[in-house]
mmCIF file of C-alpha atoms in Angstrom:
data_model
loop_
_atom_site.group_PDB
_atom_site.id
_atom_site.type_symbol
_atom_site.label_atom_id
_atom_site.label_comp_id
_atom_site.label_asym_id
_atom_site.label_seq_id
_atom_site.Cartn_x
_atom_site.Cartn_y
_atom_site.Cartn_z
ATOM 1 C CA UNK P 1 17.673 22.829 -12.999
ATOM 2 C CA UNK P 2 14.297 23.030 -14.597
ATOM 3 C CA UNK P 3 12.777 19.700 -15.977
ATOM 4 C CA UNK P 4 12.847 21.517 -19.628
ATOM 5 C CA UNK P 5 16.946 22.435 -19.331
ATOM 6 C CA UNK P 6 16.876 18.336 -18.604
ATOM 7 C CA UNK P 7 15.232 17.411 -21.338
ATOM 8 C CA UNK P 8 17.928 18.214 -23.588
ATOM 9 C CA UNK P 9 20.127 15.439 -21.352
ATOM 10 C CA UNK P 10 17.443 12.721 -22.595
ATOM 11 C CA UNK P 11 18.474 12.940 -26.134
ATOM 12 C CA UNK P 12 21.451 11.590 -25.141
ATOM 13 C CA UNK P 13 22.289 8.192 -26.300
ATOM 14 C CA UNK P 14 21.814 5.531 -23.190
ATOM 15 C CA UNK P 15 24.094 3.182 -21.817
ATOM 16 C CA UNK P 16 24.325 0.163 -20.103
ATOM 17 C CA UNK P 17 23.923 -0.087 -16.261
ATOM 18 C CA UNK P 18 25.615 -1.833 -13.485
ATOM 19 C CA UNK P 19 22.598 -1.837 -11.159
ATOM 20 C CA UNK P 20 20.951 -4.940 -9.978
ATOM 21 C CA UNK P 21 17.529 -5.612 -10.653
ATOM 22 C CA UNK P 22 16.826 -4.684 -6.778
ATOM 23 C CA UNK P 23 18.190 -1.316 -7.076
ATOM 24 C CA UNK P 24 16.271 -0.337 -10.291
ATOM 25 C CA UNK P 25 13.041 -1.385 -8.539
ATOM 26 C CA UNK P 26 13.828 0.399 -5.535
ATOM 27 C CA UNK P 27 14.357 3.323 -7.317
ATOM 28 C CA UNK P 28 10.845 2.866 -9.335
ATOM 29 C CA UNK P 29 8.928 2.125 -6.662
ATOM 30 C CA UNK P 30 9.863 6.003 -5.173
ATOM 31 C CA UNK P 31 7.773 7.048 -8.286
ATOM 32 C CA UNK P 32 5.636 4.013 -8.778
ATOM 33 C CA UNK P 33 2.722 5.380 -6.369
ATOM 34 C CA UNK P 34 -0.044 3.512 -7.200
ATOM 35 C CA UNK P 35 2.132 -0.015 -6.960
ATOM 36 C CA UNK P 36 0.951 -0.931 -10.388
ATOM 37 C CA UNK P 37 4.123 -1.247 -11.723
ATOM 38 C CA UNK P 38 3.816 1.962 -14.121
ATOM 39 C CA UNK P 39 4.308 5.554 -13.429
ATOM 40 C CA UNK P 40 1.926 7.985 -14.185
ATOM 41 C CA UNK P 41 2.124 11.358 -15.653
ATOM 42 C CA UNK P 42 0.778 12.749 -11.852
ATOM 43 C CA UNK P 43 4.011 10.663 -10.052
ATOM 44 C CA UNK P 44 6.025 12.458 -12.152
ATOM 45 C CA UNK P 45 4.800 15.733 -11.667
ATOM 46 C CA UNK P 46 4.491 15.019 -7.623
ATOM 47 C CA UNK P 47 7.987 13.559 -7.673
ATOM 48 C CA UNK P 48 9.394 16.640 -8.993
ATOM 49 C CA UNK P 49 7.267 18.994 -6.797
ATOM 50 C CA UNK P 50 8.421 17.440 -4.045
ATOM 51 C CA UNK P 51 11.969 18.027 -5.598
ATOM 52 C CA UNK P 52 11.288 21.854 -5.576
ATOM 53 C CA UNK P 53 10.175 21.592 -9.540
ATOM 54 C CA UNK P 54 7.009 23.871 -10.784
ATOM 55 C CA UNK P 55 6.751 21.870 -14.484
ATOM 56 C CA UNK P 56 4.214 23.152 -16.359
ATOM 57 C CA UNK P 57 1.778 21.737 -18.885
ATOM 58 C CA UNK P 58 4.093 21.747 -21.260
ATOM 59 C CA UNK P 59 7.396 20.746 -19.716
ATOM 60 C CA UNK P 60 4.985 17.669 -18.711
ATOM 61 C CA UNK P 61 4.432 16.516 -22.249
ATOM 62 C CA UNK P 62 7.444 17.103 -23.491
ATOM 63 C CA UNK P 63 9.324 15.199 -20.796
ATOM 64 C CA UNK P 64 6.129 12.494 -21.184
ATOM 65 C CA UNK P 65 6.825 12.398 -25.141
ATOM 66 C CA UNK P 66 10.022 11.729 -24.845
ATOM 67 C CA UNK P 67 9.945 9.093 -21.877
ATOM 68 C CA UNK P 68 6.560 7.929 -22.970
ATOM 69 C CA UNK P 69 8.148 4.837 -25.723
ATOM 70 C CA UNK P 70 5.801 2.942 -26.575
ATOM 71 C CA UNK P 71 2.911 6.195 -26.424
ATOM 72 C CA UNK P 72 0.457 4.290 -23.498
ATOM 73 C CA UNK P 73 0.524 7.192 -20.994
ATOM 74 C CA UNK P 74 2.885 5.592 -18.004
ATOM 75 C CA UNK P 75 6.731 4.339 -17.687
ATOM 76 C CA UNK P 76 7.842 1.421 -17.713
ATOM 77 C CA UNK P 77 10.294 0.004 -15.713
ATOM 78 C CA UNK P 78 12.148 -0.497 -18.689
ATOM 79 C CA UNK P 79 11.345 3.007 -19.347
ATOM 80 C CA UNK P 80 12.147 4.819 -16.616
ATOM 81 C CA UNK P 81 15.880 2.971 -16.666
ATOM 82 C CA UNK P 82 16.483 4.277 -19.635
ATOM 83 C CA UNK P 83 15.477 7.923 -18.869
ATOM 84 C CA UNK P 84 17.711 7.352 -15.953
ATOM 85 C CA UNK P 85 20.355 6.605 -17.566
ATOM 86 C CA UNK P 86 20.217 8.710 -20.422
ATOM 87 C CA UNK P 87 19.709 11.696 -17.481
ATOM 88 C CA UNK P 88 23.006 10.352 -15.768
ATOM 89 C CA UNK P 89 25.214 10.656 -19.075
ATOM 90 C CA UNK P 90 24.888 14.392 -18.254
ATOM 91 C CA UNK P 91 28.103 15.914 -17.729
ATOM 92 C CA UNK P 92 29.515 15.125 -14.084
ATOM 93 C CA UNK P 93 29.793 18.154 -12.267
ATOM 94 C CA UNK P 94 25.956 18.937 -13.224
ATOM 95 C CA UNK P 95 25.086 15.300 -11.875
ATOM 96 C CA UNK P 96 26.846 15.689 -8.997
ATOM 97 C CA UNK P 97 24.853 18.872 -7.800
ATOM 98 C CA UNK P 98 22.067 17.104 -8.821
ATOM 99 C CA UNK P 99 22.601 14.225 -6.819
ATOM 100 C CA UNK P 100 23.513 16.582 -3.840
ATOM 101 C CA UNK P 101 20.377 18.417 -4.176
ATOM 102 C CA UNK P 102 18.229 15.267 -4.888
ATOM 103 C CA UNK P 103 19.940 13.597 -1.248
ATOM 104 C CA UNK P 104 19.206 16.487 0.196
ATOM 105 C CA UNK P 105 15.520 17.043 -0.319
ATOM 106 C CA UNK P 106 15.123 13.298 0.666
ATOM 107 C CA UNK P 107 17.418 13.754 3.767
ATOM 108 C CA UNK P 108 14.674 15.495 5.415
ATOM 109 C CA UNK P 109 16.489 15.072 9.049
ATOM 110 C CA UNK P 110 19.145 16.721 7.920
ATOM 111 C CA UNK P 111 21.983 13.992 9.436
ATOM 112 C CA UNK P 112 23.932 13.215 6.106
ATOM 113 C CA UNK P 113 21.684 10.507 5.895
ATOM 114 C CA UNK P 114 18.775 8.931 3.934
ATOM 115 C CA UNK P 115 16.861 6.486 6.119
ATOM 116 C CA UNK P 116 13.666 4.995 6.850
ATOM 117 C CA UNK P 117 11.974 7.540 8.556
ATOM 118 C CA UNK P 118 13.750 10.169 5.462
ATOM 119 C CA UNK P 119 11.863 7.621 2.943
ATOM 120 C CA UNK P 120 8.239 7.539 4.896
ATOM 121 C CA UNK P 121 8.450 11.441 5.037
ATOM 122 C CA UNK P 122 8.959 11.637 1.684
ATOM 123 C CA UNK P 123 6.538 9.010 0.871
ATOM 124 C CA UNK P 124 3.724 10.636 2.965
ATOM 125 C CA UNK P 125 4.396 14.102 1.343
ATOM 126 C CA UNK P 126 3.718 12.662 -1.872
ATOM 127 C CA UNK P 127 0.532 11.132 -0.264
ATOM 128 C CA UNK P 128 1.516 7.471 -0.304
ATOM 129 C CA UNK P 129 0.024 6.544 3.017
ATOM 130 C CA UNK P 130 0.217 2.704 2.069
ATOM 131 C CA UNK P 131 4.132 1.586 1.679
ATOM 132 C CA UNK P 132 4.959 -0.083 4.539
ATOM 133 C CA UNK P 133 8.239 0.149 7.045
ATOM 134 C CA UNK P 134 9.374 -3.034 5.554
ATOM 135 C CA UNK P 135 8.894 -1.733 2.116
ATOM 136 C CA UNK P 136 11.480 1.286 2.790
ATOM 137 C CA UNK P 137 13.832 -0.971 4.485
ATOM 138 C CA UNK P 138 14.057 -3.056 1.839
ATOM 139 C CA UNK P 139 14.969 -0.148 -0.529
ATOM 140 C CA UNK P 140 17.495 1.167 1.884
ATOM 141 C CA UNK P 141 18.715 -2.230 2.131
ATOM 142 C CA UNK P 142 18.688 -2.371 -1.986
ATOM 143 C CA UNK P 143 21.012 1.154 -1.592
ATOM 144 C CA UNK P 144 23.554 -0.215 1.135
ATOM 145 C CA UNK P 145 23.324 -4.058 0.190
ATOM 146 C CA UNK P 146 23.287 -4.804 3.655
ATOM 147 C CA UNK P 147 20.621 -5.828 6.041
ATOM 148 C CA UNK P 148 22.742 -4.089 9.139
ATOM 149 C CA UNK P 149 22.336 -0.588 8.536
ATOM 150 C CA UNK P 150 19.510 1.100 8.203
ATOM 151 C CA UNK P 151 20.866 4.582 6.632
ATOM 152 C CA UNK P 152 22.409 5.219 3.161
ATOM 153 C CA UNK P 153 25.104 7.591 2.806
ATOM 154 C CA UNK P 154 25.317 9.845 0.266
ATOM 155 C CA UNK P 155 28.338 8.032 -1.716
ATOM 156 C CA UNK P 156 25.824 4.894 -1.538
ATOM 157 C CA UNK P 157 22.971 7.106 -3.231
ATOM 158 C CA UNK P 158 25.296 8.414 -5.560
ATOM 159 C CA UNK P 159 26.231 4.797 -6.590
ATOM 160 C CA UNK P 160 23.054 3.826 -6.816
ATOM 161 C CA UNK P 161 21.773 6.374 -8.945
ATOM 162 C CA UNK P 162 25.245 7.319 -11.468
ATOM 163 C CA UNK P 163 25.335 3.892 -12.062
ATOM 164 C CA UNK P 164 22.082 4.311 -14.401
#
């Protein structure tokens, strides 16, 4: 699905979410890069490299224009929950290939699993050489809401993220 084709899902009206505050800022800080608490117009664009997406210049500011609320250049956290959730209101089977695709890239061991080592890979191909192991536990540990395991499943990402 090409970022433009999900534009048309952000026009959507949002709705509320059932996520606690941990899980929305464990799924910022996967874009949040720079730890500033914002995400740039570059995150984006790595993010969805990363993702297999080639958005061009134009895609970009569309897809920044419409995020992009209050016009300062970088998302919010309150932001970037609502362009999650408007993205989730999109109709289910299309999430749910989404979602698989999404797990996939990130379950770059290929076990079914996203885990810690997944998350660093990921991390370090989008050039974030600072997060720390304890960092990506903590996000896995946002996903599972557990301390014991140190994997998600896919149901658990799909939780995490529908529930935008």
């Amino acid at each position: 699905m090409s970022v433009s084709s999900r534009k048309g899902v952000l026009n959507k009206l949002s709705s509320p979410t059932g996520l606690t505050d941990g899980q929305v800022k464990a799924a910022f800080r996967i874009f949040d890069k720079s730890k500033k608490g914002v995400i740039t117009r570059g995150d984006i664009r790595k993010v969805l490299v990363v993702l297999g997406q080639e958005p061009g210049l134009q895609e970009m500011d569309e897809l920044m224009e419409e995020i992009d609320v209050d016009g300062d250049g970088t998302i919010s956290l309150d932001e970037f929950k609502t362009m999650m959730e408007r993205l989730m209101e999109s109709n289910e089977e299309d999430d749910i290939e989404l979602l698989e695709d999404t797990f996939n890239d990130f379950d770059v061991f290929g076990d079914g699993l996203i885990g810690v080592e997944d998350l660093l890979h990921v991390y370090r191909k989008l050039g974030d050489d600072e997060i720390t192991i304890e960092e990506v536990e903590q996000m896995i540990v946002d996903a599972t809401g557990t301390p014991k395991r140190k994997k998600a499943t896919f149901e658990e990402f799909k939780a995490v993220l529908k529930e935008y």
